[in-house]
JSON list of C-alpha atoms in Angstrom, two decimals:
[
{"chain": "A", "resi": 1, "resn": "MET", "atom": "CA", "xyz": [3.14, 4.00, -9.02]},
{"chain": "A", "resi": 2, "resn": "ARG", "atom": "CA", "xyz": [3.17, 5.02, -12.32]},
{"chain": "A", "resi": 3, "resn": "GLN", "atom": "CA", "xyz": [2.63, 1.31, -13.95]},
{"chain": "A", "resi": 4, "resn": "LEU", "atom": "CA", "xyz": [-0.75, 1.93, -10.92]},
{"chain": "A", "resi": 5, "resn": "VAL", "atom": "CA", "xyz": [-2.03, 4.50, -12.70]},
{"chain": "A", "resi": 6, "resn": "GLU", "atom": "CA", "xyz": [-1.37, 3.81, -16.72]},
{"chain": "A", "resi": 7, "resn": "GLU", "atom": "CA", "xyz": [-3.05, 0.67, -16.34]},
{"chain": "A", "resi": 8, "resn": "GLU", "atom": "CA", "xyz": [-6.04, 0.03, -17.71]},
{"chain": "A", "resi": 9, "resn": "GLY", "atom": "CA", "xyz": [-8.48, -1.27, -15.11]},
{"chain": "A", "resi": 10, "resn": "TRP", "atom": "CA", "xyz": [-6.71, -1.27, -12.13]},
{"chain": "A", "resi": 11, "resn": "GLN", "atom": "CA", "xyz": [-8.14, 0.07, -8.58]},
{"chain": "A", "resi": 12, "resn": "TRP", "atom": "CA", "xyz": [-5.72, 0.78, -5.18]},
{"chain": "A", "resi": 13, "resn": "SER", "atom": "CA", "xyz": [-6.27, 1.02, -1.66]},
{"chain": "A", "resi": 14, "resn": "ILE", "atom": "CA", "xyz": [-5.10, 1.98, 1.91]},
{"chain": "A", "resi": 15, "resn": "GLU", "atom": "CA", "xyz": [-5.79, 1.25, 4.98]},
{"chain": "A", "resi": 16, "resn": "SER", "atom": "CA", "xyz": [-7.30, 4.37, 6.62]},
{"chain": "A", "resi": 17, "resn": "TRP", "atom": "CA", "xyz": [-5.28, 4.76, 9.76]},
{"chain": "A", "resi": 18, "resn": "LEU", "atom": "CA", "xyz": [-2.21, 5.21, 7.08]},
{"chain": "A", "resi": 19, "resn": "LEU", "atom": "CA", "xyz": [-3.86, 7.95, 5.91]},
{"chain": "A", "resi": 20, "resn": "SER", "atom": "CA", "xyz": [-2.78, 10.41, 8.25]},
{"chain": "A", "resi": 21, "resn": "GLY", "atom": "CA", "xyz": [-0.39, 12.76, 9.17]},
{"chain": "A", "resi": 22, "resn": "VAL", "atom": "CA", "xyz": [2.89, 12.61, 6.57]},
{"chain": "A", "resi": 23, "resn": "PRO", "atom": "CA", "xyz": [1.21, 9.89, 3.99]},
{"chain": "A", "resi": 24, "resn": "LEU", "atom": "CA", "xyz": [-1.14, 12.09, 4.06]},
{"chain": "A", "resi": 25, "resn": "GLU", "atom": "CA", "xyz": [0.23, 15.10, 3.40]},
{"chain": "A", "resi": 26, "resn": "TYR", "atom": "CA", "xyz": [2.76, 13.44, 0.50]},
{"chain": "A", "resi": 27, "resn": "PHE", "atom": "CA", "xyz": [-0.41, 12.44, -1.16]},
{"chain": "A", "resi": 28, "resn": "SER", "atom": "CA", "xyz": [-2.70, 15.24, -0.75]},
{"chain": "A", "resi": 29, "resn": "GLN", "atom": "CA", "xyz": [-0.11, 17.77, -1.60]},
{"chain": "A", "resi": 30, "resn": "HIS", "atom": "CA", "xyz": [2.17, 16.99, -3.87]},
{"chain": "A", "resi": 31, "resn": "THR", "atom": "CA", "xyz": [2.27, 17.74, -7.52]},
{"chain": "A", "resi": 32, "resn": "ASP", "atom": "CA", "xyz": [2.91, 15.67, -9.28]},
{"chain": "A", "resi": 33, "resn": "PRO", "atom": "CA", "xyz": [0.15, 13.85, -11.45]},
{"chain": "A", "resi": 34, "resn": "VAL", "atom": "CA", "xyz": [0.27, 10.34, -11.15]},
{"chain": "A", "resi": 35, "resn": "VAL", "atom": "CA", "xyz": [0.62, 11.05, -7.41]},
{"chain": "A", "resi": 36, "resn": "LYS", "atom": "CA", "xyz": [-2.44, 13.11, -7.48]},
{"chain": "A", "resi": 37, "resn": "LYS", "atom": "CA", "xyz": [-4.32, 10.73, -9.56]},
{"chain": "A", "resi": 38, "resn": "LEU", "atom": "CA", "xyz": [-3.06, 7.65, -7.39]},
{"chain": "A", "resi": 39, "resn": "TYR", "atom": "CA", "xyz": [-4.52, 9.79, -4.39]},
{"chain": "A", "resi": 40, "resn": "GLY", "atom": "CA", "xyz": [-7.85, 10.95, -6.46]},
{"chain": "A", "resi": 41, "resn": "LYS", "atom": "CA", "xyz": [-8.78, 7.54, -6.80]},
{"chain": "A", "resi": 42, "resn": "MET", "atom": "CA", "xyz": [-7.53, 5.76, -3.50]},
{"chain": "A", "resi": 43, "resn": "GLN", "atom": "CA", "xyz": [-10.33, 3.56, -1.74]},
{"chain": "A", "resi": 44, "resn": "ARG", "atom": "CA", "xyz": [-9.81, 3.01, 2.02]},
{"chain": "A", "resi": 45, "resn": "LEU", "atom": "CA", "xyz": [-10.15, -0.48, 3.01]},
{"chain": "A", "resi": 46, "resn": "ASN", "atom": "CA", "xyz": [-8.61, -2.69, 5.97]},
{"chain": "A", "resi": 47, "resn": "VAL", "atom": "CA", "xyz": [-6.09, -5.26, 4.59]},
{"chain": "A", "resi": 48, "resn": "GLU", "atom": "CA", "xyz": [-8.15, -8.15, 4.33]},
{"chain": "A", "resi": 49, "resn": "GLU", "atom": "CA", "xyz": [-10.90, -6.17, 2.68]},
{"chain": "A", "resi": 50, "resn": "ALA", "atom": "CA", "xyz": [-8.06, -5.16, 0.05]},
{"chain": "A", "resi": 51, "resn": "LEU", "atom": "CA", "xyz": [-6.48, -8.61, -0.06]},
{"chain": "A", "resi": 52, "resn": "GLN", "atom": "CA", "xyz": [-9.73, -9.90, -1.03]},
{"chain": "A", "resi": 53, "resn": "LYS", "atom": "CA", "xyz": [-10.15, -7.64, -4.26]},
{"chain": "A", "resi": 54, "resn": "VAL", "atom": "CA", "xyz": [-6.29, -8.60, -4.73]},
{"chain": "A", "resi": 55, "resn": "MET", "atom": "CA", "xyz": [-7.25, -12.05, -4.97]},
{"chain": "A", "resi": 56, "resn": "GLY", "atom": "CA", "xyz": [-9.92, -10.89, -7.55]},
{"chain": "A", "resi": 57, "resn": "GLY", "atom": "CA", "xyz": [-7.30, -9.42, -9.91]},
{"chain": "A", "resi": 58, "resn": "LYS", "atom": "CA", "xyz": [-6.28, -5.84, -11.14]},
{"chain": "A", "resi": 59, "resn": "PHE", "atom": "CA", "xyz": [-6.55, -4.17, -7.73]},
{"chain": "A", "resi": 60, "resn": "GLY", "atom": "CA", "xyz": [-3.51, -3.68, -5.46]},
{"chain": "A", "resi": 61, "resn": "HIS", "atom": "CA", "xyz": [-3.09, -2.24, -1.73]},
{"chain": "A", "resi": 62, "resn": "ILE", "atom": "CA", "xyz": [-0.70, 0.59, -0.44]},
{"chain": "A", "resi": 63, "resn": "ILE", "atom": "CA", "xyz": [1.05, -0.31, 2.68]},
{"chain": "A", "resi": 64, "resn": "PHE", "atom": "CA", "xyz": [4.33, -0.58, 4.63]},
{"chain": "A", "resi": 65, "resn": "ARG", "atom": "CA", "xyz": [6.26, -3.61, 2.70]},
{"chain": "A", "resi": 66, "resn": "ASN", "atom": "CA", "xyz": [7.04, -5.45, 6.49]},
{"chain": "A", "resi": 67, "resn": "TYR", "atom": "CA", "xyz": [3.67, -5.16, 8.24]},
{"chain": "A", "resi": 68, "resn": "MET", "atom": "CA", "xyz": [2.26, -6.58, 4.74]},
{"chain": "A", "resi": 69, "resn": "ASN", "atom": "CA", "xyz": [5.07, -9.35, 4.46]},
{"chain": "A", "resi": 70, "resn": "VAL", "atom": "CA", "xyz": [3.69, -10.32, 8.16]},
{"chain": "A", "resi": 71, "resn": "ILE", "atom": "CA", "xyz": [-0.06, -10.21, 7.35]},
{"chain": "A", "resi": 72, "resn": "LEU", "atom": "CA", "xyz": [0.41, -12.71, 4.51]},
{"chain": "A", "resi": 73, "resn": "ALA", "atom": "CA", "xyz": [3.12, -14.74, 6.79]},
{"chain": "A", "resi": 74, "resn": "ALA", "atom": "CA", "xyz": [0.68, -14.89, 9.39]},
{"chain": "A", "resi": 75, "resn": "HIS", "atom": "CA", "xyz": [-2.47, -15.50, 7.15]},
{"chain": "A", "resi": 76, "resn": "HIS", "atom": "CA", "xyz": [-2.08, -15.87, 3.46]},
{"chain": "A", "resi": 77, "resn": "THR", "atom": "CA", "xyz": [1.10, -18.12, 3.23]},
{"chain": "A", "resi": 78, "resn": "ASP", "atom": "CA", "xyz": [1.21, -22.26, 3.11]},
{"chain": "A", "resi": 79, "resn": "ALA", "atom": "CA", "xyz": [3.30, -24.68, 4.84]},
{"chain": "A", "resi": 80, "resn": "ARG", "atom": "CA", "xyz": [5.97, -24.48, 1.83]},
{"chain": "A", "resi": 81, "resn": "GLY", "atom": "CA", "xyz": [5.96, -20.90, 2.04]},
{"chain": "A", "resi": 82, "resn": "HIS", "atom": "CA", "xyz": [3.87, -20.17, -0.94]},
{"chain": "A", "resi": 83, "resn": "THR", "atom": "CA", "xyz": [1.77, -17.38, -1.25]},
{"chain": "A", "resi": 84, "resn": "PRO", "atom": "CA", "xyz": [-0.69, -15.76, -3.83]},
{"chain": "A", "resi": 85, "resn": "PHE", "atom": "CA", "xyz": [0.25, -12.22, -3.33]},
{"chain": "A", "resi": 86, "resn": "TYR", "atom": "CA", "xyz": [3.20, -10.54, -4.24]},
{"chain": "A", "resi": 87, "resn": "VAL", "atom": "CA", "xyz": [4.87, -7.45, -2.66]},
{"chain": "A", "resi": 88, "resn": "GLY", "atom": "CA", "xyz": [6.73, -5.36, -4.84]},
{"chain": "A", "resi": 89, "resn": "LYS", "atom": "CA", "xyz": [9.87, -4.45, -4.31]},
{"chain": "A", "resi": 90, "resn": "GLU", "atom": "CA", "xyz": [10.66, -0.96, -4.64]},
{"chain": "A", "resi": 91, "resn": "GLY", "atom": "CA", "xyz": [8.71, 1.18, -2.32]},
{"chain": "A", "resi": 92, "resn": "LEU", "atom": "CA", "xyz": [8.25, 4.45, -1.51]},
{"chain": "A", "resi": 93, "resn": "SER", "atom": "CA", "xyz": [10.33, 6.56, 1.23]},
{"chain": "A", "resi": 94, "resn": "ILE", "atom": "CA", "xyz": [8.29, 9.06, 3.18]},
{"chain": "A", "resi": 95, "resn": "PHE", "atom": "CA", "xyz": [9.31, 8.95, 6.62]},
{"chain": "A", "resi": 96, "resn": "ALA", "atom": "CA", "xyz": [13.47, 10.27, 6.35]},
{"chain": "A", "resi": 97, "resn": "SER", "atom": "CA", "xyz": [13.78, 8.32, 9.71]},
{"chain": "A", "resi": 98, "resn": "PHE", "atom": "CA", "xyz": [12.19, 6.69, 12.41]},
{"chain": "A", "resi": 99, "resn": "GLY", "atom": "CA", "xyz": [13.93, 6.88, 16.11]},
{"chain": "A", "resi": 100, "resn": "TRP", "atom": "CA", "xyz": [12.86, 5.92, 19.99]},
{"chain": "A", "resi": 101, "resn": "GLY", "atom": "CA", "xyz": [14.21, 8.84, 22.58]},
{"chain": "A", "resi": 102, "resn": "PHE", "atom": "CA", "xyz": [14.42, 6.68, 26.21]},
{"chain": "A", "resi": 103, "resn": "ARG", "atom": "CA", "xyz": [16.75, 7.26, 29.35]}
]
């Protein structure tokens, strides 16, 4: 995140459906100046709008890595497995875990 906010002229977005609950609490209540700046300038775009801006350069989209990998594989990857997008390797752990309970 530090690289994102320190780069000159970069912008970023997140999907509205993601910016609720725990992620909203994380970004809106965090005390780190980097996270505050990221949240303060965050645009709300759907994934396709965001990817169009990413293709234009100097734009990043914050989303779950596995979700993005599915979108890219399904709609933005050629037969040889090439995609014009880069998905970061480092992530941000907001949730402690996911679980399902059933009988």
